[in-house]
Amino acid sequence: MTMDMTFLGTGSAYPSPHRGASALVLRTEGECWLFDCGEGTQTQLMRSSLRAGRITKVFISHLHGDHLFGLPGLLCTVSLNTNPDPEQNLNCVDIYGPRGLRNFLRVTLGLTGSQLLFPYAVHELEPTPEQSPEEGQLSLEVCEVSDFCPPHPQERPGRKITLDVSSDCYLLFEDKKFVAKAFRLFHRIPSFGFCIQEHDRPGRLKTELLKELGLKPGPLYGRLKNGESVTLESGRVVLPTEVLEETIPGRKVCVLGDCSSVVGDTPLSLCHRADILVHEATLGDEHRERAVDHGHSTPEMAAAVARACCARKLVLYHFSQRYKPSSLRKEGDDDDVCELKRQAEEALQDSGVEVTLAEDFLTLPIPLRKSR
Amino acid sequence: MTMDMTFLGTGSAYPSPHRGASALVLRTEGECWLFDCGEGTQTQLMRSSLRAGRITKVFISHLHGDHLFGLPGLLCTVSLNTNPDPEQNLNCVDIYGPRGLRNFLRVTLGLTGSQLLFPYAVHELEPTPEQSPEEGQLSLEVCEVSDFCPPHPQERPGRKITLDVSSDCYLLFEDKKFVAKAFRLFHRIPSFGFCIQEHDRPGRLKTELLKELGLKPGPLYGRLKNGESVTLESGRVVLPTEVLEETIPGRKVCVLGDCSSVVGDTPLSLCHRADILVHEATLGDEHRERAVDHGHSTPEMAAAVARACCARKLVLYHFSQRYKPSSLRKEGDDDDVCELKRQAEEALQDSGVEVTLAEDFLTLPIPLRKSR
C-alpha cells in the first residue's frame, strides 16, 4: 500500500502568499486524512495534486485559528463538488479534535446556512489541565455556553474521548489497517499530537514450500495468511510461521500540534521509531525564550523530542512567516529557514535521525518498512 | 479627497487559486472599508497594495460562508500586526452585517482563544421576511440559541439596526464626510446592499473677488466656506453663495450583496446616479433560471438594476468559478467571462451606463464629480 504525506501549509500564525496556514495530508490508497485546516487550506488543496473530495478523516490538533479557520469552508466546498445523489453520500467524515470543535462547526455552518451533502461526526478529545496554563482554559466557557446550539442536519453523533488513564493516551479508532491515538502536548491552549500506526502485515506465502507440502492455491492459503494453522490429509499440521516470510512491519506517522513540550513520557513511547515525526519549529534557537513564552518550539527542542523517541525522520514545519521559503529568499535576507534545519541537524548529530524541512506542497513518500 | 475601490475576490461559492471569494475595499484617504470577507481575504490583501491595518469599517452583505469565513482570521492577523501599546489602539473597528454576525464572531474568536489588541463593535441589521424564502430564515434559530455566548473581551456594544419604515432603509452611520445606508435584497438568506454617499462639499472660495471686497485670508474665509454669512466693516453682508464656486457634488458608491432582485423600489432610488454600482453576475443569461433558483443574478438582471437607477458605471463581480479570468483563459475554453460583459452591455445599449468586469486586484479610481 502506498502512503505519502503532503504539506499544504507550513506557516505559523496566519496564511501568507508564500506560506499557507497549517495543514497537511496523509494519503493512503484512495483516502486522504487531513491534519489541521488553517484558512486557505481548500485553495492550497486545489493547487496541489490531491482531491478535497477524498478527505475521509480530519484531525485538528488545537483550536487556534491558524489551524482551524479553513475547516467550515473546506467542508462546504467539498459538498459543492459532491455528487448530489444522497445514495452516493453515505460515508461519514470523521473529525477529531479538542472539546469545542463540535460547536465551532455547529455555529459556523449553522449561522451561514451552510448545507452539506454528506454526514460528518465530531469526536471530541477532553483536554486535561496539564496541557496549558490556566488562562488557556478560559475558552472552554464559550464552549459550554454554546452547547445549546442545535446540531447541523448532517451532524452524526460523535464520541467524547477522554484520556485513558492506563495507557495515558486517547484511542481515536482502530480499523483493519491502522490504529490512531492522540497524546497530550503543552501549549497556550490544549494541544494534541496524533500517532497513526499501521498494523504489521503477514509476510508473503512461501509458495514453493506449500507446493512441496502438497497444498494447492485456494482457501487454505488465505487461512494460513490470516494466521490460522491448517491440518493436511496426512495429519501434518502446517503452522503459519512455517510458510510465511517475515512479517512486514507497519509504518508509524506522528504529527504534533503546536507545543513547547510534550506532557509526560507517553508521547515519546507512542512515537518510538516513527517513520516520520512532524514537529513544529516556529522560531530559531536564538529566539528560544520568545518561542517558549508563546507555547512554541525551536529546532533544538524539536530535535530533542525526535532523539528521545528515536524517530527515523524529523520533519520541521510551522515556521514563523518571517522565514520565507528558500526559493523566495534573496541574498542578504535575514531569517534563513535553512538555518532552522542546520540547528536541528546539529542537535541530532550521531543520532541517525534525518531532518527534513517542510515547504508548502512538499510530498514525502512513506515507503514500506524493511525492518523494525 | 482621493477615493478608489479594489476588488480582492471576484469569485462566487468558494475561493480558488484564480479567483478569491468575495471581498472588496473602498479606500478614502487613509481609511479602508471592507465589503464582505470570504475565506482568504487576508492573503489577497497581502498580495494587494492595501494594508489590512487600515481597515476601520467592515460591511458584510449576508452570512454565506464565501462572504464571511475570512473575517475571524483577518481580525486576528490585523491584531498580530498591531502596535501592542494599548494607548495606540483605541479606535474601534465597526462591523455592519445581518443579525447573527455578532455571535459568529463571539464563537469563532472565543472558541479559538483569539486575542485582539483593538476593540470592535458589531452593528446588526434586522432582516425582514421579504428578503428570503421561508427556509432561508432557519439559520436564525442558531443565532438565537447562541445569544448565550459571552462577548469577546474586545467587543464593544453594537447597535441593533432595524428597517426605518419611513425611508425603507437602514441608516448605518453619518459622519462629516459620508452617510452610509443599507437596503434590502432578495436572496436564499437575507442579503443587503450598501450605499455610501459622500456629502456635497462647498466649492472653492473666489479669492480674487474676496480681495476686491477687501477680505484678507483668515478666519472669515473659513466661516464663508462653512456656509456662514459675513458682515464687512462697511456693513455689506457677504453671502457664501456670492464668493464660493459651485458646490462639489459628493460621490456615491453602491455595493450589492448576492441577490436575484432588490426588495421594493427604495434600492433603486438610493442608488440613483451612483458613480459605481457593484452588482453580482454569477452566471450568464443562458443560465438565468438556475441563477434565480440559487438566489443569484445574470448580467441582464444586473443591467436592469443599473438602468433603473441610472448608474454611471456598472461593475460586475461574483462570477461562478467556471469563468476563469481572461488572462488564464485558453482558446476553445467554454465560459468566457467577457461574454458576461457583452450581455450586460447589450442590455444597457443607449443607456449611457458603462460596464466594467471586475477581476481580483482591479482598482477603480472614483474621481470627484464635475456635475450632478
XYZ file of C-alpha atoms in Angstrom:
744
model
C 0.000 0.000 0.000
C 1.426 3.371 -0.997
C 1.466 6.073 1.619
C 2.643 9.638 1.442
C 2.321 12.972 3.202
C 1.806 16.355 1.524
C 2.244 19.661 3.289
C -0.384 22.219 2.285
C 0.622 24.955 4.694
C 3.831 25.310 6.684
C 3.468 28.815 8.148
C 2.520 29.800 11.664
C 0.059 32.409 12.933
C -1.670 33.218 9.631
C -1.602 32.285 5.952
C 0.554 34.385 3.665
C 1.095 34.334 -0.080
C 4.353 32.432 0.443
C 3.289 30.029 3.213
C -0.160 28.622 3.863
C -1.522 28.203 7.395
C -1.141 24.774 8.981
C -2.457 21.806 7.046
C -1.055 18.526 5.824
C -2.499 15.414 4.255
C -1.588 11.813 4.915
C -2.644 9.779 1.916
C -3.092 6.058 1.778
C -4.689 4.259 -1.122
C -7.729 6.302 -2.083
C -8.108 8.074 1.263
C -6.859 11.447 2.436
C -6.549 12.295 6.094
C -6.213 15.972 6.820
C -4.221 17.216 9.811
C -5.224 20.760 10.773
C -7.023 23.110 8.451
C -5.912 26.730 8.574
C -7.619 29.400 6.499
C -6.971 28.866 2.796
C -6.453 25.094 3.031
C -9.114 24.481 0.387
C -7.257 26.726 -2.067
C -3.950 25.035 -1.255
C -5.640 21.685 -1.899
C -6.774 22.949 -5.324
C -3.196 23.956 -6.072
C -1.923 20.502 -5.088
C -2.456 17.190 -6.819
C -4.779 15.998 -4.035
C -8.550 15.910 -4.196
C -10.536 17.512 -1.391
C -13.353 15.029 -2.068
C -11.096 12.201 -0.923
C -10.858 13.520 2.622
C -12.413 10.952 4.927
C -10.912 11.989 8.253
C -9.811 15.274 9.764
C -7.589 15.712 12.811
C -7.426 19.123 14.492
C -4.509 19.461 16.904
C -5.835 22.519 18.755
C -8.362 25.286 18.312
C -6.161 28.221 17.330
C -7.493 29.928 14.215
C -4.436 29.263 12.066
C -5.161 25.546 12.436
C -8.937 25.687 12.171
C -10.442 28.636 10.313
C -10.325 26.800 6.987
C -12.470 23.876 8.103
C -16.034 25.205 7.614
C -15.193 26.480 4.124
C -13.433 23.258 3.194
C -16.475 21.181 4.184
C -18.761 23.487 2.159
C -16.569 23.289 -0.929
C -16.223 19.519 -0.718
C -20.007 19.410 -0.571
C -20.382 21.637 -3.658
C -18.232 19.184 -5.565
C -20.082 16.156 -4.251
C -22.442 14.004 -6.268
C -25.908 15.274 -5.308
C -27.322 11.735 -5.203
C -27.858 11.043 -1.487
C -27.277 7.318 -2.030
C -23.705 8.171 -3.022
C -23.004 10.170 0.112
C -23.447 7.826 2.979
C -19.845 7.894 4.144
C -19.406 9.974 7.235
C -16.413 12.301 7.503
C -14.905 11.730 10.944
C -13.436 14.800 12.582
C -11.232 14.505 15.668
C -10.191 17.459 17.776
C -10.353 19.182 21.152
C -13.530 19.883 23.027
C -15.280 22.885 21.481
C -14.745 21.782 17.895
C -18.270 20.407 17.518
C -19.832 23.704 18.498
C -17.419 25.636 16.349
C -18.798 23.726 13.358
C -22.392 23.950 14.532
C -22.210 27.715 14.798
C -20.128 28.436 11.706
C -22.123 26.080 9.484
C -25.431 26.908 11.177
C -25.263 30.708 11.125
C -24.146 30.693 7.496
C -26.939 28.337 6.448
C -24.331 26.002 5.003
C -25.813 22.855 3.564
C -23.731 19.722 3.323
C -24.489 16.744 1.131
C -22.580 14.287 3.316
C -22.742 13.414 7.012
C -19.997 14.262 9.445
C -19.254 13.429 13.088
C -17.053 15.303 15.534
C -15.244 13.194 18.104
C -14.051 15.498 20.853
C -10.945 14.955 22.954
C -11.242 16.123 26.532
C -8.084 18.006 27.435
C -6.533 17.849 30.880
C -5.241 20.781 32.952
C -1.607 19.769 32.315
C -1.887 20.866 28.695
C -1.965 24.642 29.106
C -1.535 27.467 31.584
C -4.692 28.345 33.489
C -5.638 31.215 31.173
C -5.530 28.833 28.232
C -8.552 27.051 29.594
C -10.794 30.099 29.543
C -12.126 29.410 26.102
C -13.992 26.407 27.455
C -16.513 28.855 28.899
C -17.590 29.706 25.393
C -17.676 26.055 24.615
C -20.021 25.210 27.439
C -22.348 28.059 26.691
C -22.671 27.240 23.033
C -23.616 23.679 23.905
C -27.141 24.988 23.453
C -26.535 25.240 19.754
C -28.646 22.807 17.697
C -26.752 20.234 15.613
C -26.329 20.637 11.866
C -28.742 18.395 9.931
C -25.751 16.383 8.666
C -24.108 16.038 12.073
C -24.000 12.460 13.318
C -23.371 11.577 16.950
C -19.697 11.881 17.808
C -17.808 10.402 20.703
C -16.441 12.153 23.747
C -12.945 10.745 24.101
C -11.283 11.045 27.467
C -7.731 10.274 28.436
C -7.333 6.557 29.014
C -5.553 6.607 32.340
C -3.844 3.234 32.000
C -2.281 3.993 28.598
C -2.051 7.769 29.184
C -3.406 8.456 25.696
C -6.607 8.798 23.677
C -7.699 5.936 21.424
C -9.256 7.557 18.368
C -10.049 4.474 16.298
C -8.740 1.158 15.159
C -9.596 -0.457 11.851
C -8.193 -3.239 9.695
C -5.215 -1.188 8.635
C -4.479 1.345 11.348
C -4.730 2.272 14.957
C -4.853 6.002 15.659
C -4.090 7.565 19.008
C -3.742 11.076 20.339
C -1.463 12.290 23.092
C -1.065 15.461 25.120
C 1.101 18.456 24.350
C 1.697 21.656 26.277
C 0.708 24.884 24.524
C -1.079 28.155 25.294
C -4.342 26.288 24.788
C -4.695 22.494 24.954
C -2.948 20.876 22.011
C -2.621 17.279 20.842
C -0.289 15.088 18.852
C -1.507 12.227 16.688
C 0.081 8.848 16.180
C -1.049 6.788 13.203
C 0.273 3.251 13.425
C -0.184 0.844 10.551
C -0.719 -2.756 11.635
C 2.035 -5.213 10.886
C 1.122 -7.342 7.921
C 1.838 -11.042 7.432
C 4.734 -11.810 5.103
C 4.304 -13.461 1.722
C 3.428 -17.135 1.496
C 6.355 -19.356 0.621
C 4.569 -20.864 -2.367
C 7.377 -23.259 -3.301
C 7.290 -24.770 0.165
C 3.489 -25.001 0.106
C 3.648 -26.894 -3.194
C 6.201 -29.268 -1.710
C 3.777 -29.902 1.139
C 1.099 -30.678 -1.446
C -1.027 -27.588 -0.807
C -2.567 -26.008 -3.878
C -3.635 -22.345 -4.116
C -7.122 -21.942 -2.609
C -8.916 -21.058 0.625
C -6.286 -22.790 2.770
C -3.720 -20.261 1.589
C -5.968 -17.485 2.913
C -6.331 -19.187 6.284
C -2.588 -19.563 6.643
C -2.060 -15.937 5.679
C -4.612 -14.958 8.331
C -2.555 -16.711 10.950
C -4.535 -19.956 11.211
C -2.942 -23.407 11.262
C -4.005 -25.959 8.665
C -4.091 -29.755 9.026
C -3.183 -31.745 5.910
C -4.889 -35.054 4.983
C -1.737 -36.751 6.175
C -2.358 -35.343 9.618
C 0.595 -32.992 9.331
C -0.160 -29.637 10.922
C 1.155 -26.664 8.952
C 1.847 -23.615 11.096
C 1.613 -20.144 9.522
C 5.069 -19.291 10.788
C 6.488 -22.176 8.722
C 5.104 -20.995 5.415
C 5.081 -17.228 5.757
C 8.003 -14.967 5.114
C 8.880 -12.399 7.732
C 6.109 -10.057 8.919
C 6.011 -6.701 7.111
C 6.185 -4.145 9.885
C 3.628 -1.351 9.874
C 4.608 2.253 9.349
C 4.201 4.895 12.011
C 3.474 8.548 11.332
C 3.295 11.102 14.152
C 2.079 14.667 13.751
C 2.455 17.009 16.696
C 0.433 20.186 17.012
C 1.814 23.441 18.397
C 3.729 22.872 21.617
C 6.604 23.933 23.787
C 6.805 20.388 25.209
C 5.057 17.056 25.395
C 3.107 16.147 28.534
C 4.723 13.204 30.342
C 6.688 10.381 28.720
C 3.880 8.664 26.866
C 4.226 10.774 23.706
C 7.834 9.615 23.427
C 6.940 5.965 23.720
C 3.983 6.315 21.347
C 6.240 7.954 18.772
C 9.058 5.436 19.285
C 10.763 4.695 15.983
C 8.263 6.748 13.995
C 8.980 6.728 10.267
C 8.021 10.372 10.225
C 7.778 12.705 13.181
C 6.292 16.062 12.188
C 7.196 18.682 14.781
C 6.806 22.443 14.802
C 9.805 24.782 14.824
C 8.239 28.230 14.887
C 11.418 30.195 15.634
C 15.177 29.627 15.558
C 17.098 28.559 18.673
C 18.283 32.133 19.218
C 14.618 33.040 19.956
C 14.024 30.154 22.333
C 12.688 32.236 25.207
C 10.206 34.006 22.989
C 9.159 30.728 21.379
C 8.515 29.085 24.749
C 6.648 32.160 26.009
C 4.243 31.689 23.123
C 3.983 27.944 23.658
C 6.197 27.089 20.701
C 9.372 25.173 19.928
C 12.708 25.785 18.260
C 14.637 23.299 16.084
C 16.731 22.156 19.038
C 13.592 21.462 21.069
C 12.045 19.517 18.172
C 15.298 17.613 17.769
C 15.273 16.645 21.450
C 11.848 15.054 21.000
C 12.949 13.261 17.832
C 16.060 11.960 19.579
C 14.151 10.822 22.662
C 11.783 8.761 20.566
C 14.391 7.548 18.071
C 12.413 8.811 15.107
C 13.704 7.909 11.672
C 12.897 11.237 10.125
C 12.119 14.562 11.783
C 10.126 16.937 9.606
C 10.094 20.558 10.713
C 7.147 22.834 9.853
C 5.011 25.697 11.241
C 7.634 28.344 10.624
C 7.132 31.953 11.595
C 6.140 33.899 8.490
C 9.444 35.751 8.844
C 11.135 32.673 7.324
C 10.475 32.795 3.606
C 10.767 29.610 1.553
C 14.336 29.191 0.284
C 13.177 29.693 -3.289
C 11.942 33.215 -2.468
C 14.819 34.223 -0.262
C 17.171 36.885 -1.541
C 20.829 37.256 -0.762
C 21.341 39.245 2.401
C 17.879 38.473 3.803
C 17.809 37.636 7.471
C 15.843 34.703 8.778
C 17.040 31.839 6.635
C 14.755 28.838 7.022
C 17.705 26.568 6.170
C 19.307 27.722 9.388
C 16.440 26.019 11.252
C 17.356 22.772 9.555
C 21.036 23.226 10.451
C 20.124 23.837 14.086
C 18.082 20.629 14.247
C 20.808 18.660 12.466
C 23.424 19.915 14.852
C 21.316 18.839 17.812
C 20.818 15.431 16.201
C 24.444 14.697 15.365
C 25.218 10.982 15.610
C 21.602 10.160 16.382
C 20.788 8.754 12.950
C 17.682 10.950 12.741
C 17.314 12.568 9.337
C 15.968 16.137 9.220
C 13.651 17.478 6.514
C 12.354 20.998 6.138
C 8.726 21.039 5.038
C 7.601 23.524 2.404
C 4.122 24.035 1.002
C 3.346 21.240 -1.490
C 6.279 19.062 -0.450
C 5.260 15.419 -0.743
C 7.151 12.814 1.273
C 6.732 9.174 0.316
C 6.480 6.816 3.282
C 7.839 3.534 1.954
C 7.064 0.158 3.448
C 9.462 -0.785 6.198
C 12.001 -3.483 5.575
C 12.907 -3.972 9.228
C 11.803 -2.851 12.673
C -10.055 63.564 -1.485
C -8.932 60.535 -3.463
C -11.216 57.549 -3.467
C -10.845 54.165 -5.101
C -12.127 50.645 -4.961
C -10.059 47.459 -5.116
C -11.501 44.027 -5.713
C -9.822 41.343 -3.613
C -12.067 38.461 -4.616
C -14.477 38.189 -7.517
C -15.468 34.528 -7.400
C -18.660 33.002 -6.085
C -19.226 29.994 -3.820
C -15.609 29.430 -2.718
C -12.121 30.824 -3.187
C -9.999 29.279 -5.918
C -6.415 29.882 -6.990
C -7.672 32.037 -9.865
C -10.476 33.931 -8.113
C -10.711 34.849 -4.456
C -14.001 34.661 -2.540
C -15.991 37.898 -2.228
C -14.194 40.920 -0.843
C -13.579 44.462 -1.975
C -12.145 47.558 -0.380
C -13.328 51.136 -0.721
C -10.435 53.390 0.142
C -10.628 57.036 1.028
C -7.704 58.999 2.402
C -6.079 56.788 4.999
C -9.098 54.563 5.624
C -10.099 51.236 4.142
C -13.638 49.964 4.266
C -14.004 46.281 3.575
C -17.117 44.887 1.894
C -17.514 41.168 2.561
C -14.701 38.943 3.677
C -14.609 35.484 2.139
C -12.002 32.927 3.147
C -8.533 34.007 2.045
C -9.253 37.750 2.051
C -6.303 38.399 4.357
C -3.951 36.708 1.885
C -5.463 38.636 -1.019
C -4.917 41.821 0.980
C -1.248 40.911 1.421
C -0.981 40.393 -2.336
C -2.525 43.826 -2.984
C -1.090 47.249 -2.283
C -3.584 47.797 0.553
C -2.830 47.490 4.251
C -5.081 45.343 6.392
C -4.238 47.548 9.372
C -6.026 50.446 7.693
C -9.402 48.717 7.821
C -11.703 50.790 10.016
C -15.088 49.506 8.891
C -16.382 46.202 7.623
C -19.691 45.619 5.830
C -20.981 42.066 5.485
C -23.789 41.739 2.941
C -25.055 38.345 4.093
C -23.916 35.409 6.165
C -22.979 32.883 3.479
C -19.534 31.458 4.101
C -17.992 32.722 0.865
C -18.631 36.264 2.133
C -17.746 35.728 5.771
C -15.361 32.880 6.579
C -12.317 35.140 6.217
C -13.388 37.628 8.865
C -12.181 35.988 12.104
C -8.757 35.287 10.607
C -8.493 38.774 9.164
C -9.193 40.349 12.559
C -6.589 38.085 14.210
C -3.941 38.927 11.640
C -4.609 42.658 11.816
C -4.157 42.315 15.559
C -0.830 40.482 15.183
C 0.424 43.381 13.105
C -0.880 45.988 15.514
C 1.243 48.112 17.812
C 0.995 46.353 21.199
C 0.749 49.679 23.046
C -2.892 49.819 24.206
C -2.847 53.632 24.024
C -2.361 53.310 20.271
C -5.336 51.022 19.776
C -8.332 52.909 20.943
C -10.050 53.088 17.566
C -12.927 50.683 17.327
C -13.426 48.682 14.136
C -17.113 48.968 13.236
C -18.615 45.898 11.636
C -22.033 46.038 9.976
C -23.957 42.980 8.878
C -27.045 40.832 9.310
C -28.279 39.562 12.618
C -26.166 36.600 13.707
C -22.848 38.190 12.808
C -22.071 39.217 16.387
C -22.413 35.667 17.641
C -20.488 34.315 14.700
C -17.545 36.405 15.852
C -18.086 35.643 19.537
C -17.962 31.924 18.907
C -15.183 31.848 16.308
C -12.942 34.222 18.248
C -13.988 32.837 21.631
C -13.544 29.114 20.967
C -10.175 29.711 19.346
C -8.958 31.852 22.242
C -8.196 34.641 19.760
C -6.889 37.756 21.406
C -7.330 41.111 19.728
C -5.379 44.233 20.546
C -8.111 46.584 19.323
C -11.790 46.942 20.134
C -14.555 46.103 17.678
C -18.321 46.531 17.602
C -20.873 44.621 15.562
C -23.916 46.579 14.436
C -26.554 44.094 13.373
C -29.165 44.695 10.697
C -32.512 43.058 11.378
C -33.689 41.428 8.172
C -37.352 41.333 7.177
C -39.262 38.325 5.843
C -39.342 39.792 2.303
C -35.626 39.146 1.906
C -35.613 35.380 1.566
C -37.788 32.315 1.161
C -39.037 30.843 4.400
C -36.308 28.215 4.631
C -33.715 30.959 4.389
C -34.729 32.177 7.805
C -33.994 28.913 9.569
C -30.478 29.872 10.476
C -31.837 32.467 12.874
C -32.583 29.596 15.241
C -28.871 29.087 15.677
C -28.484 32.792 16.105
C -30.962 32.986 18.951
C -29.549 29.996 20.737
C -26.001 31.272 20.629
C -27.109 34.554 22.155
C -25.949 32.920 25.368
C -22.393 33.230 24.200
C -20.305 35.662 26.269
C -18.856 38.673 24.439
C -15.199 38.808 23.425
C -13.142 40.995 25.790
C -12.616 43.473 22.946
C -16.257 43.555 21.884
C -17.883 46.937 22.402
C -21.641 47.411 22.438
C -23.054 47.423 18.928
C -26.357 48.728 17.683
C -29.364 46.757 16.584
C -30.422 48.479 13.376
C -33.964 47.928 12.215
C -35.568 48.970 8.969
C -36.600 52.612 9.149
C -40.146 52.333 7.873
C -40.446 55.874 6.581
C -37.287 55.756 4.441
C -37.491 51.978 3.832
C -33.791 51.594 4.539
C -31.237 51.172 7.334
C -29.165 54.145 8.445
C -25.745 52.778 9.339
C -23.911 55.982 10.200
C -23.364 59.546 9.171
C -20.152 61.450 9.743
C -18.566 64.602 8.401
C -17.776 63.050 5.060
C -20.292 60.303 4.396
C -23.701 58.908 5.061
C -23.968 55.132 4.803
C -27.215 53.249 4.355
C -28.191 49.653 3.756
C -31.128 48.356 1.772
C -32.825 45.050 1.282
C -32.100 42.411 -1.346
C -33.739 39.083 -2.041
C -31.512 36.007 -1.767
C -31.624 32.488 -0.321
C -30.804 34.027 3.047
C -31.326 37.718 3.917
C -28.903 39.876 1.972
C -28.199 43.618 1.927
C -26.864 46.283 -0.367
C -24.841 49.237 0.881
C -24.964 52.814 -0.317
C -22.087 55.098 0.625
C -22.894 58.704 -0.193
C -20.257 61.377 0.149
C -21.610 64.723 1.291
C -21.560 67.558 -1.206
C -18.698 69.896 -0.479
C -18.614 73.665 -0.814
C -16.864 74.958 -3.910
C -13.589 76.866 -3.760
C -13.504 80.417 -2.482
C -13.310 83.019 -5.222
C -10.185 84.604 -3.746
C -9.932 87.351 -6.355
C -13.442 88.512 -5.537
C -12.766 88.339 -1.805
C -9.733 90.517 -2.230
C -11.807 93.023 -4.215
C -14.245 93.095 -1.300
C -11.318 93.820 0.999
C -11.332 90.477 2.802
C -7.925 89.028 3.614
C -7.209 85.331 4.154
C -8.095 84.421 7.751
C -10.883 83.016 9.922
C -13.593 84.790 7.889
C -12.643 82.691 4.868
C -13.347 79.571 6.926
C -16.755 80.892 8.037
C -17.759 81.641 4.460
C -16.590 78.205 3.366
C -18.677 76.700 6.162
C -21.747 78.411 4.744
C -21.947 81.358 7.129
C -22.549 84.937 6.014
C -20.022 87.585 6.981
C -20.667 91.308 7.595
C -17.908 93.657 6.492
C -16.943 96.801 8.423
C -18.789 98.742 5.754
C -21.982 96.953 6.726
C -22.006 94.970 3.485
C -23.172 91.396 4.043
C -21.228 88.801 2.067
C -23.200 85.676 1.328
C -21.337 82.374 0.893
C -23.096 81.800 -2.421
C -21.523 85.010 -3.767
C -17.949 84.031 -3.055
C -17.970 80.271 -3.464
C -17.642 78.418 -6.704
C -20.162 75.734 -7.480
C -20.673 73.015 -4.866
C -18.586 69.885 -5.469
C -21.121 67.080 -5.563
C -20.434 64.044 -3.417
C -19.698 60.678 -4.909
C -21.946 57.680 -4.463
C -20.791 54.081 -4.314
C -23.252 51.192 -4.057
C -22.280 47.596 -3.375
C -24.977 44.965 -3.603
C -24.609 41.564 -1.990
C -25.839 38.342 -3.569
C -29.385 38.702 -4.899
C -31.858 37.696 -7.531
C -33.663 41.026 -7.062
C -33.916 44.088 -4.883
C -36.798 44.382 -2.392
C -39.148 47.230 -3.346
C -38.167 50.428 -5.146
C -36.072 52.064 -2.438
C -32.806 50.412 -3.509
C -33.249 51.981 -6.950
C -33.773 55.472 -5.566
C -30.932 55.087 -3.069
C -28.599 54.026 -5.867
C -29.838 56.770 -8.215
C -26.933 58.127 -10.286
C -24.370 56.054 -8.387
C -20.828 56.628 -9.625
C -20.253 52.941 -9.175
C -22.840 50.230 -8.791
C -21.275 46.892 -7.917
C -23.677 44.085 -8.761
C -23.226 40.345 -8.849
C -23.488 38.353 -12.092
C -22.932 34.781 -11.003
C -23.955 33.091 -14.251
C -24.564 34.078 -17.885
C -28.025 34.941 -19.162
C -28.379 31.481 -20.700
C -28.410 30.077 -17.134
C -30.953 32.573 -15.828
C -33.322 30.002 -14.356
C -30.552 28.269 -12.477
C -29.160 31.588 -11.259
C -32.550 32.709 -9.916
C -33.152 29.302 -8.303
C -29.981 29.870 -6.313
C -30.876 33.468 -5.483
C -28.418 34.932 -7.998
C -28.380 37.269 -10.978
C -27.220 37.242 -14.573
C -25.665 40.198 -16.453
C -29.035 41.170 -17.942
C -30.593 41.264 -14.475
C -27.716 43.365 -13.130
C -28.058 45.649 -16.135
C -31.756 46.140 -15.447
C -30.935 47.374 -11.935
C -28.207 49.673 -13.262
C -30.562 51.075 -15.888
C -33.402 51.600 -13.423
C -31.174 53.640 -11.126
C -29.282 55.429 -13.911
C -25.920 54.340 -12.549
C -22.865 55.810 -14.228
C -20.849 52.631 -14.081
C -21.980 49.065 -13.509
C -19.266 46.774 -12.174
C -19.960 43.060 -12.438
C -18.410 40.612 -9.966
C -19.113 37.377 -8.036
C -18.636 35.144 -11.045
C -19.115 31.411 -10.888
C -15.701 29.767 -10.626
C -16.382 28.257 -14.054
C -15.496 31.676 -15.529
C -11.737 31.964 -15.447
C -10.098 35.389 -15.644
C -9.483 36.357 -19.274
C -5.736 36.195 -18.743
C -5.957 32.477 -17.859
C -8.478 31.501 -20.475
C -7.316 29.296 -23.282
C -8.612 29.236 -26.820
C -11.573 26.923 -27.127
C -12.491 27.144 -23.435
C -16.180 27.497 -22.701
C -17.455 30.017 -20.192
C -15.875 33.242 -21.333
C -16.199 35.882 -18.629
C -16.094 38.566 -21.362
C -19.380 37.189 -22.615
C -20.927 38.314 -19.299
C -19.770 41.844 -20.056
C -21.197 41.679 -23.556
C -24.549 40.517 -22.197
C -24.714 43.442 -19.769
C -23.625 45.894 -22.457
C -26.257 44.643 -24.821
C -28.928 45.096 -22.176
C -27.634 48.608 -21.497
C -27.476 49.832 -25.086
C -28.267 53.549 -25.339
C -28.495 53.861 -21.550
C -25.172 55.609 -21.087
C -24.221 53.112 -18.354
C -20.651 51.916 -18.692
C -19.927 48.257 -17.852
C -16.755 47.033 -16.156
C -15.806 43.470 -15.393
C -14.128 43.163 -12.006
C -11.096 40.935 -11.608
C -9.090 40.221 -8.474
C -6.815 43.203 -7.719
C -8.564 45.536 -10.154
C -8.509 49.053 -8.720
C -11.060 51.563 -9.949
C -10.438 55.229 -9.218
C -13.561 57.155 -8.235
C -12.820 60.705 -9.342
C -14.541 63.760 -7.938
C -17.718 64.588 -9.757
C -17.811 67.584 -12.028
C -21.609 67.712 -12.277
C -24.679 66.054 -10.781
